[in-house]
GROMACS .gro file of C-alpha atoms in nm:
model
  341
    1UNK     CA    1   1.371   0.316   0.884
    2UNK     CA    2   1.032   0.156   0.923
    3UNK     CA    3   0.956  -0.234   0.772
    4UNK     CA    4   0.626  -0.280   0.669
    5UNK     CA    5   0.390  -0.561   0.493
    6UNK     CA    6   0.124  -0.500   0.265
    7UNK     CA    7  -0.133  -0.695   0.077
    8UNK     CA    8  -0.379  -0.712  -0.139
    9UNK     CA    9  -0.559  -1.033  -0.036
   10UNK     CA   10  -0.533  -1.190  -0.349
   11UNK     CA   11  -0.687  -1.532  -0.415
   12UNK     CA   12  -0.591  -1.810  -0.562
   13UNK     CA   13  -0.817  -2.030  -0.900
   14UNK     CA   14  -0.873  -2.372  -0.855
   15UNK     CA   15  -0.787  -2.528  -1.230
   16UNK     CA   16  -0.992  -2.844  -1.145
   17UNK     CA   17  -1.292  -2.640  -1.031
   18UNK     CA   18  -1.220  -2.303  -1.151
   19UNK     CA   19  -1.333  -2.157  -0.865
   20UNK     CA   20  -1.134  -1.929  -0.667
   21UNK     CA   21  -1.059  -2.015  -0.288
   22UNK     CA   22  -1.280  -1.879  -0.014
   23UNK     CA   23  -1.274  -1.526   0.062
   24UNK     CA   24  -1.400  -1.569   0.428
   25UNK     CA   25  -1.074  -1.828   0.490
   26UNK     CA   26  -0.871  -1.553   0.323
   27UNK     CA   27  -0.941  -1.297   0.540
   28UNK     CA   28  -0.925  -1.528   0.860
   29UNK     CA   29  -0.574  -1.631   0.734
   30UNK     CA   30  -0.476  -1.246   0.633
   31UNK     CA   31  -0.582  -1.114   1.024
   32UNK     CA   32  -0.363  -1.445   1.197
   33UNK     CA   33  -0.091  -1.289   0.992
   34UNK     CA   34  -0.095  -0.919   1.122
   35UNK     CA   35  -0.131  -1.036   1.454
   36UNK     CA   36   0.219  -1.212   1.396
   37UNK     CA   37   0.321  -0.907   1.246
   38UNK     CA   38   0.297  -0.716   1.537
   39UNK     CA   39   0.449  -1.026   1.733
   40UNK     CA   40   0.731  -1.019   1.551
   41UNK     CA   41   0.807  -0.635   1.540
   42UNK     CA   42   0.657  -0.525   1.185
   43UNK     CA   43   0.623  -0.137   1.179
   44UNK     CA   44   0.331  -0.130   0.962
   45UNK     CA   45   0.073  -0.318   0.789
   46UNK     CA   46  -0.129  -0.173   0.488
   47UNK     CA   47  -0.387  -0.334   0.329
   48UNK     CA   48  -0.550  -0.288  -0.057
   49UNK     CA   49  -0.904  -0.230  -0.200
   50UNK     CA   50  -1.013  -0.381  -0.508
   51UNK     CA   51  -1.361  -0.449  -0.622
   52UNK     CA   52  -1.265  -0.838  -0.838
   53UNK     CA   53  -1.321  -1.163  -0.752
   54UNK     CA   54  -0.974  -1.287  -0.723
   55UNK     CA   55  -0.946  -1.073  -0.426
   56UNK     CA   56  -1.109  -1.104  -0.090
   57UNK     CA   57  -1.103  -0.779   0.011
   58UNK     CA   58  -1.299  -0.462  -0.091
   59UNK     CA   59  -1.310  -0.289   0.282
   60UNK     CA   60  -0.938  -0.251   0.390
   61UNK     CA   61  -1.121  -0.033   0.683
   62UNK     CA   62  -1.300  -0.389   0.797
   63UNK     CA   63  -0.974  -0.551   0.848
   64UNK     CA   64  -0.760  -0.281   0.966
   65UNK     CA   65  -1.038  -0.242   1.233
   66UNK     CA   66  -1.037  -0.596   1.289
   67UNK     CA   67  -0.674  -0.605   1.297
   68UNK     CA   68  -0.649  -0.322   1.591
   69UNK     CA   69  -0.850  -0.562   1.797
   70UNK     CA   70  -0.585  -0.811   1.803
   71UNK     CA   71  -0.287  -0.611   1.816
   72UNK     CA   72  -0.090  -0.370   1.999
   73UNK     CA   73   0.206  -0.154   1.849
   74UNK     CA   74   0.158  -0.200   1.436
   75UNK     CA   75   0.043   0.048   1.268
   76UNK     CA   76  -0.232   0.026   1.034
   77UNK     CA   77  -0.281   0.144   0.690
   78UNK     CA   78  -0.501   0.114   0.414
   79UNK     CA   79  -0.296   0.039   0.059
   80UNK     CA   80  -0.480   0.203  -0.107
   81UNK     CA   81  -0.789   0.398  -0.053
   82UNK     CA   82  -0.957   0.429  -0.385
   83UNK     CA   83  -0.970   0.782  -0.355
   84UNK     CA   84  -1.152   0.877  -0.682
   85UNK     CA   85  -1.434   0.678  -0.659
   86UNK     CA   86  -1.450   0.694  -0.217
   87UNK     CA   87  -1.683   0.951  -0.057
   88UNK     CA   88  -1.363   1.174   0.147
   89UNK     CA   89  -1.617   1.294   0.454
   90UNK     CA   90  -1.707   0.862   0.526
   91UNK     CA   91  -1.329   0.808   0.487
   92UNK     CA   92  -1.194   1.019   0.748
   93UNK     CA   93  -1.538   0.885   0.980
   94UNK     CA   94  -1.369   0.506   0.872
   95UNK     CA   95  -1.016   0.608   0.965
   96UNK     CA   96  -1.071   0.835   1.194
   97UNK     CA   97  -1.274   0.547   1.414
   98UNK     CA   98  -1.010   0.332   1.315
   99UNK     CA   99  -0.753   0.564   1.501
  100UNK     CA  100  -0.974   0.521   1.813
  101UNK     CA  101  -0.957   0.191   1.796
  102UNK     CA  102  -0.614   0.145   1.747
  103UNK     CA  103  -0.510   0.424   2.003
  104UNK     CA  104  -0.353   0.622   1.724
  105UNK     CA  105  -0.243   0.382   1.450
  106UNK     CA  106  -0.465   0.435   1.145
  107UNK     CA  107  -0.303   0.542   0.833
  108UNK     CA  108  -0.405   0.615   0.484
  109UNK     CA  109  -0.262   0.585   0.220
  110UNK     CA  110  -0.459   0.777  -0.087
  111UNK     CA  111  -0.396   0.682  -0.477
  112UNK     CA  112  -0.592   0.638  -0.783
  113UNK     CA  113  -0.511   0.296  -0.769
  114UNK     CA  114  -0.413   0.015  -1.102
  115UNK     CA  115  -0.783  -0.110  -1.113
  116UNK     CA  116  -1.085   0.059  -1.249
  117UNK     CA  117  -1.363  -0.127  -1.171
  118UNK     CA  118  -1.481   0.072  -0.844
  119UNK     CA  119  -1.549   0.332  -1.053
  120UNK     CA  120  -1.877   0.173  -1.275
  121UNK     CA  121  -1.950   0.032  -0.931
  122UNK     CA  122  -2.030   0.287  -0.744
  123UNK     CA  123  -2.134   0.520  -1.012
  124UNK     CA  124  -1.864   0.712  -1.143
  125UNK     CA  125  -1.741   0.810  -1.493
  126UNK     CA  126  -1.434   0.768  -1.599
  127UNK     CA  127  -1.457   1.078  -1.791
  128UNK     CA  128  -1.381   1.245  -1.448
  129UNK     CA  129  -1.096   1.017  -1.368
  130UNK     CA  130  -0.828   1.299  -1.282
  131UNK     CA  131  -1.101   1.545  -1.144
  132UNK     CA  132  -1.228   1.337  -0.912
  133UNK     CA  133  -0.915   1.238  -0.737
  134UNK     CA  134  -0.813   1.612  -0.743
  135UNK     CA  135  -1.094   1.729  -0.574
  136UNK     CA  136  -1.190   1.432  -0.338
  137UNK     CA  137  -0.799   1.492  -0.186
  138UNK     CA  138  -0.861   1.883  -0.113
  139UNK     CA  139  -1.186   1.787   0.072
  140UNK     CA  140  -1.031   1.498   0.252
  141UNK     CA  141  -0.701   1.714   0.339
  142UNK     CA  142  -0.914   1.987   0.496
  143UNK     CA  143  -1.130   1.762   0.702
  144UNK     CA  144  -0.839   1.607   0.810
  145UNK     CA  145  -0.693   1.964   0.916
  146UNK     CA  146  -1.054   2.168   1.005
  147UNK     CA  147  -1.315   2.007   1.238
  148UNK     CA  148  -1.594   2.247   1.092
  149UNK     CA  149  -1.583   2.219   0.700
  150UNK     CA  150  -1.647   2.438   0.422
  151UNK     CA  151  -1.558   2.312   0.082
  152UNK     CA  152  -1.690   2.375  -0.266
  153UNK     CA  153  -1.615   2.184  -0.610
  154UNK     CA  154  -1.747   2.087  -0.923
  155UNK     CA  155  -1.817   1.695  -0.859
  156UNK     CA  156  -1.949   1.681  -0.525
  157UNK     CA  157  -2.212   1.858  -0.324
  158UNK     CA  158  -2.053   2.182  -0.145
  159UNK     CA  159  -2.003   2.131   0.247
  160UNK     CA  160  -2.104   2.482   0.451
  161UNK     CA  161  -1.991   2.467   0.819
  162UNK     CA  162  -2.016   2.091   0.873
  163UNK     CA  163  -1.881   1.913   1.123
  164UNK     CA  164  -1.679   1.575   1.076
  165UNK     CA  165  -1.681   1.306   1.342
  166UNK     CA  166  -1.525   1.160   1.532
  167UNK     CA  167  -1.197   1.337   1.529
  168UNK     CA  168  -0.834   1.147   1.552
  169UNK     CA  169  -0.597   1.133   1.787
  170UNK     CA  170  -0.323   1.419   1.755
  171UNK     CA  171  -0.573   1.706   1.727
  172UNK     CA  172  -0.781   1.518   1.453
  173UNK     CA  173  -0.524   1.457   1.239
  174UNK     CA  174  -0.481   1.111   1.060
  175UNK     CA  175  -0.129   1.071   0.860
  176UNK     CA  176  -0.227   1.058   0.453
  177UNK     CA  177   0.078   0.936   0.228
  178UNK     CA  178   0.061   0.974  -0.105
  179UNK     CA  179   0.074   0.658  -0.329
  180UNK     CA  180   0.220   0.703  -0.720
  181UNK     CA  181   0.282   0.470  -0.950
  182UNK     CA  182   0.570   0.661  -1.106
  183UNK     CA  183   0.362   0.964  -1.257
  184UNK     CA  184   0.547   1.304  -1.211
  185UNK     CA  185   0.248   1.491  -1.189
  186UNK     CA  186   0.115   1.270  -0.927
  187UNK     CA  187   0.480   1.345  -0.756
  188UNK     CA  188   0.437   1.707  -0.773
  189UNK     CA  189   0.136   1.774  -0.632
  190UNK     CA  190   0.269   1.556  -0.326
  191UNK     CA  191   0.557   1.720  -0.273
  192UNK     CA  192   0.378   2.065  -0.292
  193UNK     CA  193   0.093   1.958  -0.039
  194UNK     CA  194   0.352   1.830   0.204
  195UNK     CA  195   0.207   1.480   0.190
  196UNK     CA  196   0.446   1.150   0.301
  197UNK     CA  197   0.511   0.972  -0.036
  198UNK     CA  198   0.457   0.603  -0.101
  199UNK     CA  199   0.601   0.512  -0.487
  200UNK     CA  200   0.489   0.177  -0.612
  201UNK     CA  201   0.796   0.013  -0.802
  202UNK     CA  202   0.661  -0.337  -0.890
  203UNK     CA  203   0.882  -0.411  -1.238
  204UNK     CA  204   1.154  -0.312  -1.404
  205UNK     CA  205   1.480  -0.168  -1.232
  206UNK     CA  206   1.440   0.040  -0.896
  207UNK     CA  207   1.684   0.308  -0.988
  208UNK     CA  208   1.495   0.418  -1.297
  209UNK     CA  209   1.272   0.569  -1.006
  210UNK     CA  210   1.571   0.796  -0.857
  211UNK     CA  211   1.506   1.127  -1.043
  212UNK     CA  212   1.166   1.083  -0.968
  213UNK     CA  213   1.219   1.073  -0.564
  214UNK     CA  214   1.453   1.363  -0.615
  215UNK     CA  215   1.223   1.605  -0.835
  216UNK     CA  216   0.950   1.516  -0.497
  217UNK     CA  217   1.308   1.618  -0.264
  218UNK     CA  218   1.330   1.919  -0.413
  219UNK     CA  219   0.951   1.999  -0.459
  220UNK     CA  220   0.903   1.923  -0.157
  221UNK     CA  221   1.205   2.155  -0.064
  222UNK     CA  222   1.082   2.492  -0.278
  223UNK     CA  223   0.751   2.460  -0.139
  224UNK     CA  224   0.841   2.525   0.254
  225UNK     CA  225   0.779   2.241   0.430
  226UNK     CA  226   0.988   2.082   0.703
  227UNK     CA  227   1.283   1.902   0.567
  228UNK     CA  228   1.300   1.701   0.899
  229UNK     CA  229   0.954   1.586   0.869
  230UNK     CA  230   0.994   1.438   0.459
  231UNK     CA  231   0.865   1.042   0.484
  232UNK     CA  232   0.929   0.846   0.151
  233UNK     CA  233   0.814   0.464   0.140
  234UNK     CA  234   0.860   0.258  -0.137
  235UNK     CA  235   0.643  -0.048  -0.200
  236UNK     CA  236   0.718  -0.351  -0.374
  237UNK     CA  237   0.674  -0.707  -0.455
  238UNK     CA  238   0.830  -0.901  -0.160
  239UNK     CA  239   0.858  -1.278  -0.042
  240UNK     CA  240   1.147  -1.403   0.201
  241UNK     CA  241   1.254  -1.774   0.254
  242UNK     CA  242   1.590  -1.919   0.326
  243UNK     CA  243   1.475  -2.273   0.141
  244UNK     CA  244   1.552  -2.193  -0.225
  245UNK     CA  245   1.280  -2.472  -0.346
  246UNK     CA  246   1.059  -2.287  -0.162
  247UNK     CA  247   1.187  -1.966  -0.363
  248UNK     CA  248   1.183  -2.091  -0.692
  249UNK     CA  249   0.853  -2.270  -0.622
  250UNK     CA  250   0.682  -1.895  -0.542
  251UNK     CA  251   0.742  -1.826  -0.872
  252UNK     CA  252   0.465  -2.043  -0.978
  253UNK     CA  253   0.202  -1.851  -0.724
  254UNK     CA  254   0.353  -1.525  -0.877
  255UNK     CA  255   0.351  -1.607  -1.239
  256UNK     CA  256  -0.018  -1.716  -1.216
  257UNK     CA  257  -0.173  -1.391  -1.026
  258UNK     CA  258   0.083  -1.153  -1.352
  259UNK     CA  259  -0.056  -1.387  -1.600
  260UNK     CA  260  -0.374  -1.344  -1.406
  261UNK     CA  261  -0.394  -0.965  -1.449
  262UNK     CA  262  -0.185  -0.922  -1.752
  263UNK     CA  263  -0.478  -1.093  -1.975
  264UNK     CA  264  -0.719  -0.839  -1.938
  265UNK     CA  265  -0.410  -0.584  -2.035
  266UNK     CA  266  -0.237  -0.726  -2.332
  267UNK     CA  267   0.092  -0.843  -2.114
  268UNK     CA  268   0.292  -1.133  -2.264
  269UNK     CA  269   0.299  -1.459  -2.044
  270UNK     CA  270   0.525  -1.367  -1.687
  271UNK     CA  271   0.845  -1.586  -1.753
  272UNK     CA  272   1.081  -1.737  -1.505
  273UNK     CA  273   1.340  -1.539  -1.715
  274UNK     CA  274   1.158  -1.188  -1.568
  275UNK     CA  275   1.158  -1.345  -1.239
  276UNK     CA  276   1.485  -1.417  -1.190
  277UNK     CA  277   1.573  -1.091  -1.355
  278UNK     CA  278   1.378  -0.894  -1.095
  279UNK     CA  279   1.536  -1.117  -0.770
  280UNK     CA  280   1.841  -0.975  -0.937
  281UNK     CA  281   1.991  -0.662  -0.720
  282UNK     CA  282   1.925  -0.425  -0.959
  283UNK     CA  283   1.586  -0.574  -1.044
  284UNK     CA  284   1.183  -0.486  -0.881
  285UNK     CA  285   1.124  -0.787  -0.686
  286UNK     CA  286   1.249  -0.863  -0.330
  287UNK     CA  287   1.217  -1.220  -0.345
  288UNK     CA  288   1.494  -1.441  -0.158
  289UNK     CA  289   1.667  -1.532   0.162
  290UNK     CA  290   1.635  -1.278   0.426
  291UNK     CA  291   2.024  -1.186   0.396
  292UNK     CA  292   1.965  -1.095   0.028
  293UNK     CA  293   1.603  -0.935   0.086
  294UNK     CA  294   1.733  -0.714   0.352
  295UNK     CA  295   2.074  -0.587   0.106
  296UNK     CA  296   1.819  -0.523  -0.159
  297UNK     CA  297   1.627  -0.255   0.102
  298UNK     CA  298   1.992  -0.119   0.200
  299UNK     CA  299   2.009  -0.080  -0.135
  300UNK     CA  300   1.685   0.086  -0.168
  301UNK     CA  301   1.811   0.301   0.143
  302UNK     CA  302   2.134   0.427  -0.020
  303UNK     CA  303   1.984   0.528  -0.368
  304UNK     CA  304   1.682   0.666  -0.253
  305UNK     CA  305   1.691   0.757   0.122
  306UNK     CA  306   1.374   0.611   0.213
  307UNK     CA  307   1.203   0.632   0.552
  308UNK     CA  308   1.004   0.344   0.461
  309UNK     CA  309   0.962   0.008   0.309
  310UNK     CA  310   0.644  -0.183   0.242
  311UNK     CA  311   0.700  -0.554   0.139
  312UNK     CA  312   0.384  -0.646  -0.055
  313UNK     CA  313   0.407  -0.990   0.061
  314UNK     CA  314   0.117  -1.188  -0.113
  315UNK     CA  315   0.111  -1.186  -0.430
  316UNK     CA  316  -0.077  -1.521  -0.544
  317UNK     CA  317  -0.195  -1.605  -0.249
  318UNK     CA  318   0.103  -1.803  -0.143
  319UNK     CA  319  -0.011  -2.082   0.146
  320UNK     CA  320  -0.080  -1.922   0.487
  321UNK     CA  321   0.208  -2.151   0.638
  322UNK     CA  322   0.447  -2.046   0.393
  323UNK     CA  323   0.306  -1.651   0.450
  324UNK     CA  324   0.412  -1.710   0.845
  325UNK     CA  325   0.720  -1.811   0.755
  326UNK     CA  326   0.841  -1.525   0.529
  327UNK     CA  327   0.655  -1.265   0.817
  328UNK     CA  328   0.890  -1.470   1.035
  329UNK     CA  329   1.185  -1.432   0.860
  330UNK     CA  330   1.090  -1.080   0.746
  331UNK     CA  331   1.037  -0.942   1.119
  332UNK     CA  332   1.350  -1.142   1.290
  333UNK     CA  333   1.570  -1.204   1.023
  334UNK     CA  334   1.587  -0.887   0.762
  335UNK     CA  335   1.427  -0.571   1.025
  336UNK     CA  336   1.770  -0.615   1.273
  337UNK     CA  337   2.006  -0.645   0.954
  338UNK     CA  338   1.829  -0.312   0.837
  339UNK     CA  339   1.720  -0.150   1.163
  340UNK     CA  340   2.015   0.107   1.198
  341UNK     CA  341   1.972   0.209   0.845
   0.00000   0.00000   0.00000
């Protein structure tokens, strides 16, 4: 089973100044931290998109490019490409370069996404919301499988014998997972396109989420594809230290960035009740020493069978010490417990 890390590059408000830290020490801090990833053994690192100003980063191709400059063995993902409101041809270009780069580690990892605001950005309608993912995925899928492209739809410009470079290593062809938040339709059309499956489980309990990785198991089944070659991630909220004032102090850093997002969506104040109630084993958040982080992704292992597990590792915008601790911990503490899984 693969470890990874992902991030959204999340920054932190100053209450004094109510500013929010700088973006360009953010991203300075986020690329020290991948290159100890690979240092320490880290499968993969993916990295978000969002379009708000308590986040640094809007490019997740930037980094990741940056990032294969100054590493050697972890691969590199984006978590996630915006598909909806992305232009699919300039994504596999971006990823595709990437993969270059990187000698043939560029991932991506393709969702709607939880945020909206890309979509006024850079001109869409929301009307088209489910459309527009829909048909930006075929297109992307068959560049990703045909170097000379002919594609027709409703929302974009039809493509007529058009080449697409530069091509990826292994015959052009980048890996795309699918990223859900839980929707079965979402699932479905996964499992019937044959596409690696990322689920984002973030609250509540884990093993509400079991029939959903089965129905994608058996879709993924009826529809032909290679049993052998079925890659299921999960990704979730995920911070490891072995000093437990350093764990119950994170809750501070986490209950600002929920509190954070959860006022533009009607959530009730985050609670050190819900906290502890996720560290629990049966609970969303993967929060604790590395002995109790790495049962919780056993866990996750024996209920789900998961190839993969993406520890989304800064949620807000813990101190960049404190981050090279827990990628510390999380690379040579909790990946040997887990390796053999």
């Amino acid at each position: 089973m693969e470890l990874g890390i992902g991030m959204f590059g999340d920054l932190s408000l100053d209450q004094t100044t109510g500013k929010y830290r700088d973006a360009g020490v953010k991203i300075r801090e986020i690329l020290d931290q991948v290159k100890f990833m690979d240092e320490v053994g880290i499968d993969v690192f993916a990295m978000g998109e969002h379009h708000r100003p308590d986040y640094a980063v809007s490019s997740p191709e930037i980094i990741l490019a940056a990032a294969a400059s100054i590493t050697k063995n972890i691969k590199l993902a984006s978590g996630v490409t915006v598909l909806s409101s992305s232009e699919p041809v300039k994504v596999y270009e971006d990823f595709s370069t990437l993969d270059l780069i990187s000698d043939g580690r560029a991932e991506i990892f393709v969702g709607r996404g939880s945020f909206i605001e890309s979509f006024p950005l850079y001109g869409y309608s929301l009307n088209d919301y489910e459309q527009l993912f829909d048909e930006k995925l075929e297109l992307l899928l068959k560049i990703n499988s045909e170097e000379n492209v002919s594609w027709s739809g409703k929302l974009r410009a039809p493509m007529q014998n058009q080449t697409v470079y530069p091509r990826a290593k292994n015959d052009g062809k980048l890996s795309i997972w699918r990223a859900v938040g839980g929707t079965p339709q979402s699932v479905l059309s996964a499992a019937q396109l044959g596409m690696p499956l990322v689920v984002a489980i973030i609250g509540g309990m884990p093993i509400q989420f079991r029939n959903l990785i089965e129905f994608y198991k058996q879709e993924y089944k009826n529809a032909g594809h290679d049993i052998d070659k079925m890659q299921i991630a999960i990704h979730s909220h995920t911070f490891v230290s072995d000093d437990q004032n350093v764990v119950d102090g994170y809750f501070h850093n986490y209950k600002s960035q929920m509190d954070r997002i959860g006022a533009s969506r009607g959530w009730a104040p985050y609670t050190k009740m819900q906290y502890d109630g996720g560290r629990s084993k049966d609970g969303a958040l993967f929060i604790g020493s590395a002995a109790e982080v790495a049962d919780k992704i056993a866990y996750m292992k024996e209920i789900f069978g998961i190839t993969r597990f993406i520890g989304h590792m800064d949620v807000g915008d813990p101190s960049h010490d404190i981050m090279m601790k827990s990628i510390e911990l999380f690379g040579n503490e909790v990946k040997p417990l887990i390796k053999n899984l």
